[in-house]
Coordinates of C-alpha atoms in Angstrom, one line a residue:
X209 CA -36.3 7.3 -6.0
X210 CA -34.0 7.3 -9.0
X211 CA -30.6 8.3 -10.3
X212 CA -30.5 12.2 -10.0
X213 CA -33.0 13.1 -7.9
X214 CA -31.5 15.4 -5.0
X215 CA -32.1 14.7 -1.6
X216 CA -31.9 15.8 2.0
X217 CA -29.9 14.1 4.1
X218 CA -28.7 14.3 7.8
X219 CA -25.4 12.4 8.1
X220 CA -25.0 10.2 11.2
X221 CA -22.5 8.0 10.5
X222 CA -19.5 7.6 8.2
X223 CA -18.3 4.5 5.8
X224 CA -14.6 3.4 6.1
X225 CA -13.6 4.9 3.0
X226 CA -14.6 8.2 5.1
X227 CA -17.7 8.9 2.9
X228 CA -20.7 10.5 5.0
X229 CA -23.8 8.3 5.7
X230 CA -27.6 9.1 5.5
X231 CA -31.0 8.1 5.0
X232 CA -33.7 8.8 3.2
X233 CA -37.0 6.7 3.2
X234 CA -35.4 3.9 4.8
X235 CA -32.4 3.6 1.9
X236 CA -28.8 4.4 3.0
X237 CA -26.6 6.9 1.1
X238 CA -23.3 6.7 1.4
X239 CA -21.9 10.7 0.5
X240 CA -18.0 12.0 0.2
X241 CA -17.5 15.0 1.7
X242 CA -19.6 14.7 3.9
X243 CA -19.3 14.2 7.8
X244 CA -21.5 13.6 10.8
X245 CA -23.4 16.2 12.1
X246 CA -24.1 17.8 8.3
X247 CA -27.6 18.5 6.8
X248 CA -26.9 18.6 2.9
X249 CA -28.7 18.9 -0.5
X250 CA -27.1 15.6 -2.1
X251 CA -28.0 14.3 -5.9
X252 CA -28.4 10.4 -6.1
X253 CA -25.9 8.7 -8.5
X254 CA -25.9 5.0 -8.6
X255 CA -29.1 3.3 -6.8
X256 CA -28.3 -0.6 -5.4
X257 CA -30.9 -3.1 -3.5
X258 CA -30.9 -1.5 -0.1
X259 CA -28.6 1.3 -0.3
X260 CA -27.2 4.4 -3.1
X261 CA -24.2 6.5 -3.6
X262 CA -25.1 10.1 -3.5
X263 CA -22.9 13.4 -4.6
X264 CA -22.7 16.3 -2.4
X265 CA -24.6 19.7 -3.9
X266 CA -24.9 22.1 -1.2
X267 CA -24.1 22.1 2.7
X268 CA -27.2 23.4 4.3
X269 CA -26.4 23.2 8.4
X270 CA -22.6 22.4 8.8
X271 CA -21.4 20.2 11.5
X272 CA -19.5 20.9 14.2
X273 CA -16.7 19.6 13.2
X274 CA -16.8 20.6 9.5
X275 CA -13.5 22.9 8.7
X276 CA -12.2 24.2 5.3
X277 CA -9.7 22.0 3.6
X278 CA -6.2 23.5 3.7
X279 CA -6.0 21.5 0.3
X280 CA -7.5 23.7 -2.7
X281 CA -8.1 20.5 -4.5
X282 CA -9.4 18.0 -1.7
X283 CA -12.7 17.6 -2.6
X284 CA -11.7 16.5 -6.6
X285 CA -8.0 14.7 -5.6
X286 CA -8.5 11.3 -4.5
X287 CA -5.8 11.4 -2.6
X288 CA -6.3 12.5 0.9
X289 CA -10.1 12.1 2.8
X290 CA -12.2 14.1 5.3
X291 CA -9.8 16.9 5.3
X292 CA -12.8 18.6 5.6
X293 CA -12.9 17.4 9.4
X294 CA -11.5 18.7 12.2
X295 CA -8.3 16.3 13.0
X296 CA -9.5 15.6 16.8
X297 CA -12.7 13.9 14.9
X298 CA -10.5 12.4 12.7
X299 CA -8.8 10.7 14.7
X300 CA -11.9 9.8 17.2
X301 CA -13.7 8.6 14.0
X302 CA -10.3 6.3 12.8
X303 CA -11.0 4.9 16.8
X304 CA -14.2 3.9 16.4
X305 CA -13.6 2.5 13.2
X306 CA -11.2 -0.3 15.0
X307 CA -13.6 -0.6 17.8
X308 CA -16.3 -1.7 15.5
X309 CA -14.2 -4.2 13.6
X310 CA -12.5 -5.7 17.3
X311 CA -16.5 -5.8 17.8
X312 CA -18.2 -6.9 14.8
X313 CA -15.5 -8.8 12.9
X314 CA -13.6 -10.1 16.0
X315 CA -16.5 -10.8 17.9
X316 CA -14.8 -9.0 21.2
X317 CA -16.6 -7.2 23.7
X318 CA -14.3 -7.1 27.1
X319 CA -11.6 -4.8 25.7
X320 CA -9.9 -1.4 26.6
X321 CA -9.0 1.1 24.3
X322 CA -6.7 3.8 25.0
X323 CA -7.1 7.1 22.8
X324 CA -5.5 7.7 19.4
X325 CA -2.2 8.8 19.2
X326 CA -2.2 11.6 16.9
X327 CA 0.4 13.6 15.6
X328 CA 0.7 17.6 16.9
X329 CA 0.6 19.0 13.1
X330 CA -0.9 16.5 10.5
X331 CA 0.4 18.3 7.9
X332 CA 4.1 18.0 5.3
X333 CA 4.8 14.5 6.7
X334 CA 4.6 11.5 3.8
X335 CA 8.2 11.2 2.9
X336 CA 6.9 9.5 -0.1
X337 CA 4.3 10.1 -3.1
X338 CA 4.0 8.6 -6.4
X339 CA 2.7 11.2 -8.8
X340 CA 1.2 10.4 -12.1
X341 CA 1.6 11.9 -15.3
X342 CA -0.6 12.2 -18.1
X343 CA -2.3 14.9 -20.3
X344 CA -5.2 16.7 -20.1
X345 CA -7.8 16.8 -23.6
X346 CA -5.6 19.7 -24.9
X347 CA -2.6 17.7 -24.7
X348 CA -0.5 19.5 -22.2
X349 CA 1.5 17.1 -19.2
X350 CA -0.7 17.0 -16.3
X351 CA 0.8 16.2 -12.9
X352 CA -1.2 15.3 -9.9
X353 CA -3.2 12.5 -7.9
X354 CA -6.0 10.3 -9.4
X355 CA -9.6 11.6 -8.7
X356 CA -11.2 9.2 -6.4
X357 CA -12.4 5.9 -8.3
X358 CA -10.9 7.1 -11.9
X359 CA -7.8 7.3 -13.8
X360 CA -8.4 11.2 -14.2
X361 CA -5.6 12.7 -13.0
X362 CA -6.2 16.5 -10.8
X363 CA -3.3 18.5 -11.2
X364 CA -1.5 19.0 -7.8
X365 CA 2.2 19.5 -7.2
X366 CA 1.9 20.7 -3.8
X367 CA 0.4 18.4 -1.8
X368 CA 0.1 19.4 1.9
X369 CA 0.8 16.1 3.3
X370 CA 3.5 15.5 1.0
X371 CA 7.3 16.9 1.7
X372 CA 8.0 20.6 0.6
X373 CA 10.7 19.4 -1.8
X374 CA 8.1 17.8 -4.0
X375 CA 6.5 20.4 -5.6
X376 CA 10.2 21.7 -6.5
X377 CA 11.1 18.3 -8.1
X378 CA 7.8 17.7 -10.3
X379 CA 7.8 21.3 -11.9
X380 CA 11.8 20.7 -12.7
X381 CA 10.5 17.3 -14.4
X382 CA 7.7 18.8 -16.0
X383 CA 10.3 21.4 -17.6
X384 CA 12.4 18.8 -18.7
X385 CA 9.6 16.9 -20.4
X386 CA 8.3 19.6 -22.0
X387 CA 11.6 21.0 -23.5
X388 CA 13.1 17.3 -24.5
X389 CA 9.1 16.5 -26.1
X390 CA 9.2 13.4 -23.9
X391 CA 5.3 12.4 -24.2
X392 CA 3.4 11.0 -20.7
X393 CA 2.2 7.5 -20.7
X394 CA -1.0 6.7 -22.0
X395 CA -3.2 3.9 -21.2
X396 CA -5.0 3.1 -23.5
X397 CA -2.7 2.7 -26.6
X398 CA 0.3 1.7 -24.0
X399 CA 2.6 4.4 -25.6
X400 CA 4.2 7.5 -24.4
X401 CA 7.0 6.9 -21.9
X402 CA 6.9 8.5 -18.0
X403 CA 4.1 7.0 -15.8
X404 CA 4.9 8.2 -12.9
X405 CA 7.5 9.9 -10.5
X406 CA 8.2 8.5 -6.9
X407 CA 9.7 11.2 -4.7
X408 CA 11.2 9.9 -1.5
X409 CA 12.5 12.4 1.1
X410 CA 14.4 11.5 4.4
X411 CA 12.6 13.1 7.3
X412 CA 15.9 13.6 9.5
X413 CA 18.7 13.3 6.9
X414 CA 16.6 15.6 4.0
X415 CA 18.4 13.3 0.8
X416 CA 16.1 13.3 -1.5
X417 CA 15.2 10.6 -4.3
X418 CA 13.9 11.1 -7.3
X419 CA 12.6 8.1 -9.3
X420 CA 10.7 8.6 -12.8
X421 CA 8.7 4.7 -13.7
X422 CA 8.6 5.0 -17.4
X423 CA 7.2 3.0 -20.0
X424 CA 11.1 2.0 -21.5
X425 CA 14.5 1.6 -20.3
X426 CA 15.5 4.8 -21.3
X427 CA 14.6 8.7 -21.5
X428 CA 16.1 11.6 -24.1
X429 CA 18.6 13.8 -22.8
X430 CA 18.7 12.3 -19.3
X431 CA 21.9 14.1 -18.4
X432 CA 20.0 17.6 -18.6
X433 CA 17.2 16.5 -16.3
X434 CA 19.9 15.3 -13.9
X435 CA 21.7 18.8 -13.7
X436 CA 18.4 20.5 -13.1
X437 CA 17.5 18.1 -10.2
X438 CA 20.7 18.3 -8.5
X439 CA 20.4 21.7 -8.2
X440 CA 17.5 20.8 -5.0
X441 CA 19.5 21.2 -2.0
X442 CA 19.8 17.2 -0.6
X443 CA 19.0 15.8 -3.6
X444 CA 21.1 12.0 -3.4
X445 CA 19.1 9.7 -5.9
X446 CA 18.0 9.9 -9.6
X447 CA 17.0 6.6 -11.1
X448 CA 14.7 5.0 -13.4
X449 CA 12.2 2.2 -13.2
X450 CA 11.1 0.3 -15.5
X451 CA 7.7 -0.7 -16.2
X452 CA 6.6 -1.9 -19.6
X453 CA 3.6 -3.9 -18.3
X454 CA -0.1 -2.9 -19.5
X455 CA -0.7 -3.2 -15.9
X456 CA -2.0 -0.5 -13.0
X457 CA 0.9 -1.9 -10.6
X458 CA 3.2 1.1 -10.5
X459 CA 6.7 0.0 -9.9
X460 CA 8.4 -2.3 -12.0
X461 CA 11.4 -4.7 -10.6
X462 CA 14.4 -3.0 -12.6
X463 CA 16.0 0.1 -11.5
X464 CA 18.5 1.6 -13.7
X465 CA 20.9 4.5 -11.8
X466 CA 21.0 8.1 -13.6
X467 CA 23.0 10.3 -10.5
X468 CA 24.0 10.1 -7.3
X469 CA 23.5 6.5 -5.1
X470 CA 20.8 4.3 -5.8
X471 CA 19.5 4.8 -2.0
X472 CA 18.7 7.0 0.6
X473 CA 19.2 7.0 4.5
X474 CA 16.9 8.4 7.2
X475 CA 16.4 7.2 10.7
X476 CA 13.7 5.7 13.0
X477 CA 15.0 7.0 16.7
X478 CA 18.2 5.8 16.5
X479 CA 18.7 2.9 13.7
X480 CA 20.0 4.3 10.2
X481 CA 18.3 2.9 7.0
X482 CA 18.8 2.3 3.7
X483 CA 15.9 3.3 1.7
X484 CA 15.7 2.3 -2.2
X485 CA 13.2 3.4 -4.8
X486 CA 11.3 -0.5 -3.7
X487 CA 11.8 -0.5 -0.1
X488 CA 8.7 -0.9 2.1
X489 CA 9.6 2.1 4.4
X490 CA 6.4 3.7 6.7
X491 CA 5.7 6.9 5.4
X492 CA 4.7 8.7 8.1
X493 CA 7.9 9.1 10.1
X494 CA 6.6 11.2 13.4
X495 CA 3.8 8.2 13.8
X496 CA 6.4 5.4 12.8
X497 CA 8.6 6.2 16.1
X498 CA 5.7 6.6 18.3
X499 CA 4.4 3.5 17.2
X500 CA 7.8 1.6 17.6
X501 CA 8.4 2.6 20.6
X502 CA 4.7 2.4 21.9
X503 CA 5.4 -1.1 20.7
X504 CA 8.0 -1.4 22.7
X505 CA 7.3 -0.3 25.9
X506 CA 3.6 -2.9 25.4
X507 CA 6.3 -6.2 24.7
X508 CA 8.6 -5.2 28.3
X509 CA 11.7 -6.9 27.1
X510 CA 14.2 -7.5 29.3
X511 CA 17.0 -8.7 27.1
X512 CA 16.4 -12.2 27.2
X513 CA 13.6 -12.5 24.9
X514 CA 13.1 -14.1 21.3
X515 CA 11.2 -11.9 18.9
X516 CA 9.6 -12.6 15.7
X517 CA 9.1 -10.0 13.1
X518 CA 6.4 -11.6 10.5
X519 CA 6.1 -9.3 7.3
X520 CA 9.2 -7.2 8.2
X521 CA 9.6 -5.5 4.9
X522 CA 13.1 -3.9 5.3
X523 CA 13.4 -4.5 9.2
X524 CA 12.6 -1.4 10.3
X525 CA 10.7 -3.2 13.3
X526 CA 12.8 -6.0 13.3
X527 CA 16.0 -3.6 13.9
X528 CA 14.2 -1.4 16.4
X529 CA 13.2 -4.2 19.1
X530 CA 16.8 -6.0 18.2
X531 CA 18.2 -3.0 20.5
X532 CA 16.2 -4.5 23.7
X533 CA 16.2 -8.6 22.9
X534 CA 18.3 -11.2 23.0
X535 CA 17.9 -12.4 19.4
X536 CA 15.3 -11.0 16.8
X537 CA 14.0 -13.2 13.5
X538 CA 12.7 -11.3 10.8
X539 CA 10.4 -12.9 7.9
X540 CA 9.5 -11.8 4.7
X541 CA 8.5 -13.1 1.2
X542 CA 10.2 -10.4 -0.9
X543 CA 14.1 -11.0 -1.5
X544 CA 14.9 -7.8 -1.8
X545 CA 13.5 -6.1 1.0
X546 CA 15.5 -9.0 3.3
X547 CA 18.5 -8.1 1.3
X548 CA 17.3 -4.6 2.3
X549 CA 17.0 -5.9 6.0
X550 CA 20.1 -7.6 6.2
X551 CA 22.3 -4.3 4.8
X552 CA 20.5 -2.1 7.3
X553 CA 21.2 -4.8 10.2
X554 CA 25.2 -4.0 9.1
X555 CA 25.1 -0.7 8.6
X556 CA 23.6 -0.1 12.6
X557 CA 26.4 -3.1 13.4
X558 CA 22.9 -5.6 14.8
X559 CA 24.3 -8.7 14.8
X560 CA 21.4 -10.2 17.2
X561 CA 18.5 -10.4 14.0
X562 CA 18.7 -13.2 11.7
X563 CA 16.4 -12.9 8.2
X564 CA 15.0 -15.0 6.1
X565 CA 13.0 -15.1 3.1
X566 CA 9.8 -17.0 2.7
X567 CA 6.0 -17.4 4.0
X568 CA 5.7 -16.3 7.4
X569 CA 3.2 -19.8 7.9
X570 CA 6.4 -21.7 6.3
X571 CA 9.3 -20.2 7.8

C-alpha cells in the first residue's frame, strides 16, 4: 500500500480524537468522519510503521448511528467532532473512552460506571468561543474556526454550539474592520493587527463580552465599533487584549477597557460570578451545574467537613461546596484567577473559603 491509494474499510472502533478506525490487510487506519458501523471508500494519506491516516471519499453502507450534521461546515471546521453521530452514541462512545483509560492506563478492573449524563439539547450552549481572523488568498477578512490540524481558517459565524449572540457580534466586527481598513493578523510576517475575538455570553444573566486580542495596544476608530456593539441587547464588556507575541497562545496578560465594565456575571445554581476576558469559567453551563451538584451529593457533607479545591481556577467549585462545609481551601497557581476567586467569594458574602496562590504539591 501507498499514499493515495483508496481503500475499503469497515470501521469498528473509534480513536480519542473521534476519528473512525479500520483495517485493511492487517494495517490500522485511523479516518475523520467516520464512525462505527460505516463501510466507506477512504484514500490513504500519510502511511507510518504499523498504522495510516486515511480521508473519507464516499460512504458506502452508513451506520446506524450515522446522522447529518446540523453544522454546514462540520466536516471542514475543526472545531466540533462526530457531529455526524447520533448524540446517544456520543455520549456511550465518550463512556467507553473513560472505561478504557480507568482499564488500560489505571490498571482497574472492579469498578462501576453509572451512565453518562448528557444534556437534553446539545446544541447553543458554549458561553465562550475565540474566533480567528485572517484572510482568505483574495484578501478579504475571514472569520471562523481553524480546519482540523492547520492554521486555515473555515469561515463560520454561526456556530451551533456557540451562543446565538455570536454570529451578531462577529459580522458587526467584521463591518467595523472593513470600513476603518483595520488589516487581520498574519502569521507569517507578524503584522496586521486583530487575531482574534473572544465572545463570552452569561447563560442566566445574557451580558455579553466582547474582547478583540490584537496584535497592538490599540485599534482605529474604536469608539465607532463600540457604538455598533452596544447596540446587541446585553451587551456589558468591550475590551482589548493584547498580544504582541509571535506565539500560537491566544490571550495575552494585558486587558485594556474600551465600554462598559471589564467583567461579566452569570451564575452556577445559586453563586454569582465574576467572569473577565482571562477567567477559567466552564463553558458548558447546563453540564457545569449537573456536575457540581452530582459532585456534591457523591462527597455527603454534613457541615463539618474540610474541603480542598486543587486547580480552582476562579472558585467556581470552591464556592459551590463552601455552601455545605465547614471551611473550603482553594489552590491555584495563577494570581489572577485567585484574585478572581477571592472577589467572587465577596460578592456571594462566603466567608468559610480561604485561597491561596501556588502549587497545589506545595501549598
Amino acid at each position: 500500500m501507498q499514499k493515495n491509494d483508496e481503500l475499503i474499510l469497515k470501521i469498528e472502533d473509534m480513536g480519542v480524537d473521534g476519528a473512525g478506525m479500520g483495517k485493511a490487510e492487517g494495517m490500522t487506519f485511523f479516518v475523520k468522519d467516520a464512525i462505527v458501523g460505516d463501510v466507506i471508500e477512504a484514500k490513504i494519506m500519510k502511511l507510518k510503521k504499523n498504522y495510516g491516516y486515511a480521508r473519507l471519499m464516499k460512504v458506502l453502507t452508513p451506520s446506524k448511528d450515522r446522522v447529518e450534521p446540523k453544522c454546514p461546515v462540520a466536516r471542514q471546521c475543526g472545531g466540533c467532532q462526530i457531529q455526524e453521530m447520533r448524540y446517544e452514541a456520543q455520549l456511550a462512545f465518550k463512556q467507553k473512552m473513560v472505561q478504557n483509560n480507568l482499564e488500560r492506563i489505571g490498571g482497574l478492573s472492579d469498578f462501576e460506571m453509572y451512565p453518562v449524563i448528557g444534556m437534553e439539547t446539545p446544541y447553543a450552549y458554549r458561553n465562550k468561543a475565540q474566533f480567528p481572523v485572517g484572510e482568505d488568498k483574495d484578501g478579504n477578512i475571514v472569520i471562523g474556526f481553524y480546519a482540523g490540524r492547520t492554521h486555515h481558517i473555515v469561515e463560520q459565524t454561526d456556530c451551533c454550539i456557540g451562543a446565538p449572540e455570536n454570529g451578531e457580534v462577529l459580522r458587526k466586527v467584521k463591518a467595523y474592520m472593513q470600513k476603518n481598513q483595520i488589516r487581520p493578523y498574519n502569521e507569517e510576517h507578524h503584522s496586521g493587527i486583530v487575531r482574534h475575538i473572544l465572545i463570552r455570553t452569561g447563560y442566566h444573566t445574557k451580558e455579553i463580552m466582547v474582547c478583540l486580542i490584537i496584535n497592538g495596544t490599540s485599534i482605529p476608530n474604536a469608539e465607532a465599533l463600540c457604538r455598533q456593539l452596544a447596540k446587541i441587547s446585553g451587551m456589558t464588556s468591550i475590551t482589548l487584549n493584547v498580544n504582541k507575541k509571535q506565539t500560537n497562545v491566544i490571550l495575552g496578560d494585558e486587558i485594556l477597557p474600551l465600554w462598559g465594565k471589564e467583567t461579566i456575571t452569570d451564575y452556577i445554581g445559586d453563586i454569582k460570578y465574576q467572569i473577565s476576558p482571562l477567567s477559567f469559567y466552564q463553558v458548558n453551563p447546563v453540564q457545569t451545574v449537573k456536575l457540581y451538584q452530582t459532585a456534591l451529593e457523591y462527597a455527603r457533607l454534613d457541615g463539618n467537613e474540610t474541603v480542598w479545591d486543587l486547580y480552582c481556577g476562579i472558585g467556581t467549585i470552591s464556592l459551590f461546596l463552601a455552601q455545605n462545609a465547614k471551611k473550603v481551601y482553594g489552590v491555584e497557581i495563577v494570581p489572577q484567577a485567585i484574585e478572581d476567586a477571592r472577589r467572587n467569594a465577596a460578592l456571594n458574602n462566603i466567608t468559610n473559603a480561604e485561597l491561596f496562590t501556588g502549587k497545589a504539591e506545595e501549598a
